[in-house]
C-alpha cells in the first residue's frame, strides 16, 4: 500500500521562492535582456549578432586587466587571511572569561558596515590627519595611497585583512572546539609534537570549516567594491580598479549598458563556476570523512 505524500509543505517555502524571484531571477533576466540589445538615447534596439557585446568584452584589454588585478587581489587575501585566521584560532583561549572576551573582540570588525570600513581606513591613512599616514610620514616613510599604486594596494589589502580575518578565525575556532579531548589525550600519551597534533588531528578536523571560509572569502574578495572604492576610487589611475569597480564605471559612468550587462554575466559565471568547484571539493571531503 502506497503512502500518500503530503505536498502542502511546499507552501511554507513559497514566500522564499517569490522573494528570490523578485530579488534575483527577475534582475538577472533583465541583465540578460540588456546584453543582447543596444541602448541609444534611452531606447533599446536588438542586436543582429546576439553575442556582439560578449565578443567585445572578451577582446577588451580593459576587462582582462581588471580581471588580472581581481585574481591577484583574491589570491593575496586568501594567502594571508587563511593561515593568519588559523593561527589566531589556535592561540585563542578555549574556555572561561578570556575566551568569551576574545570571541567578542573578534566579532567586532565583522559588525562594521563596508562603507564605514572604507571611511575609517581612508581617514586612517591620510598623511595630514590620519594616525597611520601621519606616523609614517613622521618616520620618513613616503606613504600616499592616493598617488602611489603600491601604497594603495597595501592599504586595501591590510584593510581587508583587518576586516575579515576574524571570520576565518571564528570558523576555525568553532572547528577546533568540536574536536574531542580524547584525541589530545592520545597525542599526549604518544608524546606527539605540537606540529604533529596540528597536522594529523586539528587540520583534518577543521578542513570542512576551512573550505567554507575559503569559499566565503574568495566570493567576497572577488566581488569587493565598497571598501576600495571609498578609499582609492579605483586609483591611482587604474591600480585598484577591480572588476566590480570597472563594471560600475562602465554601466553608470559611461552608460554602456549592453557591454556592462555582458560583462556582469561573465563576472557572475566565473563566481558561479568557482563556487561550484569549492562545493564539489567540500562534498567529496565530507564523503571521505564519513567513510
PDB file of N, CA and C in Angstrom, residues 185-224:
ATOM      1  N   UNK A 185      44.400  13.699  24.313  1.00  0.00           N
ATOM      2  CA  UNK A 185      44.943  12.805  25.325  1.00  0.00           C
ATOM      3  C   UNK A 185      45.777  11.693  24.689  1.00  0.00           C
ATOM      4  N   UNK A 186      45.302  11.163  23.582  1.00  0.00           N
ATOM      5  CA  UNK A 186      46.051  10.125  22.879  1.00  0.00           C
ATOM      6  C   UNK A 186      47.364  10.676  22.325  1.00  0.00           C
ATOM      7  N   UNK A 187      47.315  11.904  21.805  1.00  0.00           N
ATOM      8  CA  UNK A 187      48.531  12.530  21.284  1.00  0.00           C
ATOM      9  C   UNK A 187      49.536  12.790  22.398  1.00  0.00           C
ATOM     10  N   UNK A 188      49.024  13.154  23.582  1.00  0.00           N
ATOM     11  CA  UNK A 188      49.915  13.401  24.727  1.00  0.00           C
ATOM     12  C   UNK A 188      50.587  12.116  25.178  1.00  0.00           C
ATOM     13  N   UNK A 189      49.823  11.022  25.176  1.00  0.00           N
ATOM     14  CA  UNK A 189      50.400   9.726  25.551  1.00  0.00           C
ATOM     15  C   UNK A 189      51.492   9.311  24.570  1.00  0.00           C
ATOM     16  N   UNK A 190      51.246   9.586  23.275  1.00  0.00           N
ATOM     17  CA  UNK A 190      52.224   9.235  22.239  1.00  0.00           C
ATOM     18  C   UNK A 190      53.353  10.246  22.146  1.00  0.00           C
ATOM     19  N   UNK A 191      53.304  11.295  22.992  1.00  0.00           N
ATOM     20  CA  UNK A 191      54.320  12.347  23.008  1.00  0.00           C
ATOM     21  C   UNK A 191      54.478  13.003  21.631  1.00  0.00           C
ATOM     22  N   UNK A 192      53.336  13.253  21.004  1.00  0.00           N
ATOM     23  CA  UNK A 192      53.346  13.905  19.696  1.00  0.00           C
ATOM     24  C   UNK A 192      53.720  15.374  19.856  1.00  0.00           C
ATOM     25  N   UNK A 193      54.473  15.897  18.910  1.00  0.00           N
ATOM     26  CA  UNK A 193      54.860  17.305  18.943  1.00  0.00           C
ATOM     27  C   UNK A 193      53.661  18.189  18.604  1.00  0.00           C
ATOM     28  N   UNK A 194      53.811  19.491  18.886  1.00  0.00           N
ATOM     29  CA  UNK A 194      52.711  20.427  18.610  1.00  0.00           C
ATOM     30  C   UNK A 194      52.387  20.453  17.130  1.00  0.00           C
ATOM     31  N   UNK A 195      53.414  20.355  16.289  1.00  0.00           N
ATOM     32  CA  UNK A 195      53.179  20.362  14.848  1.00  0.00           C
ATOM     33  C   UNK A 195      52.412  19.121  14.404  1.00  0.00           C
ATOM     34  N   UNK A 196      52.761  17.963  14.968  1.00  0.00           N
ATOM     35  CA  UNK A 196      52.071  16.732  14.588  1.00  0.00           C
ATOM     36  C   UNK A 196      50.618  16.743  15.060  1.00  0.00           C
ATOM     37  N   UNK A 197      50.375  17.343  16.236  1.00  0.00           N
ATOM     38  CA  UNK A 197      48.989  17.462  16.701  1.00  0.00           C
ATOM     39  C   UNK A 197      48.181  18.287  15.716  1.00  0.00           C
ATOM     40  N   UNK A 198      48.776  19.388  15.264  1.00  0.00           N
ATOM     41  CA  UNK A 198      48.072  20.238  14.291  1.00  0.00           C
ATOM     42  C   UNK A 198      47.924  19.522  12.953  1.00  0.00           C
ATOM     43  N   UNK A 199      48.988  18.883  12.499  1.00  0.00           N
ATOM     44  CA  UNK A 199      48.982  18.275  11.167  1.00  0.00           C
ATOM     45  C   UNK A 199      48.042  17.081  11.067  1.00  0.00           C
ATOM     46  N   UNK A 200      48.012  16.235  12.095  1.00  0.00           N
ATOM     47  CA  UNK A 200      47.276  14.981  11.977  1.00  0.00           C
ATOM     48  C   UNK A 200      45.950  14.962  12.750  1.00  0.00           C
ATOM     49  N   UNK A 201      45.725  15.933  13.626  1.00  0.00           N
ATOM     50  CA  UNK A 201      44.479  15.958  14.394  1.00  0.00           C
ATOM     51  C   UNK A 201      43.647  17.189  14.059  1.00  0.00           C
ATOM     52  N   UNK A 202      44.226  18.349  14.304  1.00  0.00           N
ATOM     53  CA  UNK A 202      43.444  19.585  14.187  1.00  0.00           C
ATOM     54  C   UNK A 202      43.126  19.954  12.741  1.00  0.00           C
ATOM     55  N   UNK A 203      44.138  19.941  11.883  1.00  0.00           N
ATOM     56  CA  UNK A 203      43.903  20.340  10.490  1.00  0.00           C
ATOM     57  C   UNK A 203      42.880  19.464   9.777  1.00  0.00           C
ATOM     58  N   UNK A 204      42.968  18.132   9.866  1.00  0.00           N
ATOM     59  CA  UNK A 204      41.931  17.321   9.201  1.00  0.00           C
ATOM     60  C   UNK A 204      40.528  17.568   9.756  1.00  0.00           C
ATOM     61  N   UNK A 205      40.435  17.832  11.068  1.00  0.00           N
ATOM     62  CA  UNK A 205      39.126  18.010  11.674  1.00  0.00           C
ATOM     63  C   UNK A 205      38.487  19.353  11.323  1.00  0.00           C
ATOM     64  N   UNK A 206      39.314  20.361  11.030  1.00  0.00           N
ATOM     65  CA  UNK A 206      38.753  21.679  10.698  1.00  0.00           C
ATOM     66  C   UNK A 206      38.759  21.932   9.196  1.00  0.00           C
ATOM     67  N   UNK A 207      39.124  20.927   8.411  1.00  0.00           N
ATOM     68  CA  UNK A 207      39.212  21.123   6.967  1.00  0.00           C
ATOM     69  C   UNK A 207      37.861  21.516   6.368  1.00  0.00           C
ATOM     70  N   UNK A 208      36.779  20.957   6.905  1.00  0.00           N
ATOM     71  CA  UNK A 208      35.459  21.295   6.390  1.00  0.00           C
ATOM     72  C   UNK A 208      35.121  22.762   6.566  1.00  0.00           C
ATOM     73  N   UNK A 209      35.342  23.295   7.782  1.00  0.00           N
ATOM     74  CA  UNK A 209      35.037  24.708   8.023  1.00  0.00           C
ATOM     75  C   UNK A 209      36.033  25.601   7.299  1.00  0.00           C
ATOM     76  N   UNK A 210      37.257  25.109   7.086  1.00  0.00           N
ATOM     77  CA  UNK A 210      38.233  25.902   6.335  1.00  0.00           C
ATOM     78  C   UNK A 210      37.804  26.052   4.880  1.00  0.00           C
ATOM     79  N   UNK A 211      37.233  25.000   4.306  1.00  0.00           N
ATOM     80  CA  UNK A 211      36.739  25.104   2.933  1.00  0.00           C
ATOM     81  C   UNK A 211      35.599  26.110   2.844  1.00  0.00           C
ATOM     82  N   UNK A 212      34.749  26.151   3.876  1.00  0.00           N
ATOM     83  CA  UNK A 212      33.690  27.165   3.916  1.00  0.00           C
ATOM     84  C   UNK A 212      34.299  28.555   4.006  1.00  0.00           C
ATOM     85  N   UNK A 213      35.324  28.707   4.845  1.00  0.00           N
ATOM     86  CA  UNK A 213      35.987  30.001   4.991  1.00  0.00           C
ATOM     87  C   UNK A 213      36.635  30.437   3.683  1.00  0.00           C
ATOM     88  N   UNK A 214      37.300  29.504   3.003  1.00  0.00           N
ATOM     89  CA  UNK A 214      37.935  29.831   1.726  1.00  0.00           C
ATOM     90  C   UNK A 214      36.892  30.231   0.693  1.00  0.00           C
ATOM     91  N   UNK A 215      35.786  29.496   0.650  1.00  0.00           N
ATOM     92  CA  UNK A 215      34.720  29.816  -0.298  1.00  0.00           C
ATOM     93  C   UNK A 215      34.142  31.199  -0.024  1.00  0.00           C
ATOM     94  N   UNK A 216      33.823  31.480   1.229  1.00  0.00           N
ATOM     95  CA  UNK A 216      33.245  32.784   1.578  1.00  0.00           C
ATOM     96  C   UNK A 216      34.212  33.924   1.300  1.00  0.00           C
ATOM     97  N   UNK A 217      35.475  33.724   1.661  1.00  0.00           N
ATOM     98  CA  UNK A 217      36.445  34.791   1.462  1.00  0.00           C
ATOM     99  C   UNK A 217      36.751  35.008  -0.017  1.00  0.00           C
ATOM    100  N   UNK A 218      36.781  33.926  -0.788  1.00  0.00           N
ATOM    101  CA  UNK A 218      37.014  34.109  -2.221  1.00  0.00           C
ATOM    102  C   UNK A 218      35.859  34.869  -2.857  1.00  0.00           C
ATOM    103  N   UNK A 219      34.637  34.433  -2.566  1.00  0.00           N
ATOM    104  CA  UNK A 219      33.474  35.088  -3.168  1.00  0.00           C
ATOM    105  C   UNK A 219      33.430  36.558  -2.794  1.00  0.00           C
ATOM    106  N   UNK A 220      33.672  36.868  -1.519  1.00  0.00           N
ATOM    107  CA  UNK A 220      33.583  38.251  -1.080  1.00  0.00           C
ATOM    108  C   UNK A 220      34.727  39.088  -1.652  1.00  0.00           C
ATOM    109  N   UNK A 221      35.942  38.543  -1.655  1.00  0.00           N
ATOM    110  CA  UNK A 221      37.076  39.300  -2.188  1.00  0.00           C
ATOM    111  C   UNK A 221      36.961  39.484  -3.694  1.00  0.00           C
ATOM    112  N   UNK A 222      36.357  38.515  -4.380  1.00  0.00           N
ATOM    113  CA  UNK A 222      36.208  38.613  -5.824  1.00  0.00           C
ATOM    114  C   UNK A 222      35.119  39.606  -6.210  1.00  0.00           C
ATOM    115  N   UNK A 223      34.222  39.903  -5.281  1.00  0.00           N
ATOM    116  CA  UNK A 223      33.150  40.864  -5.552  1.00  0.00           C
ATOM    117  C   UNK A 223      33.359  42.181  -4.809  1.00  0.00           C
ATOM    118  N   UNK A 224      34.539  42.397  -4.245  1.00  0.00           N
ATOM    119  CA  UNK A 224      34.772  43.575  -3.417  1.00  0.00           C
ATOM    120  C   UNK A 224      34.556  44.849  -4.227  1.00  0.00           C
TER     121      UNK A 224
END
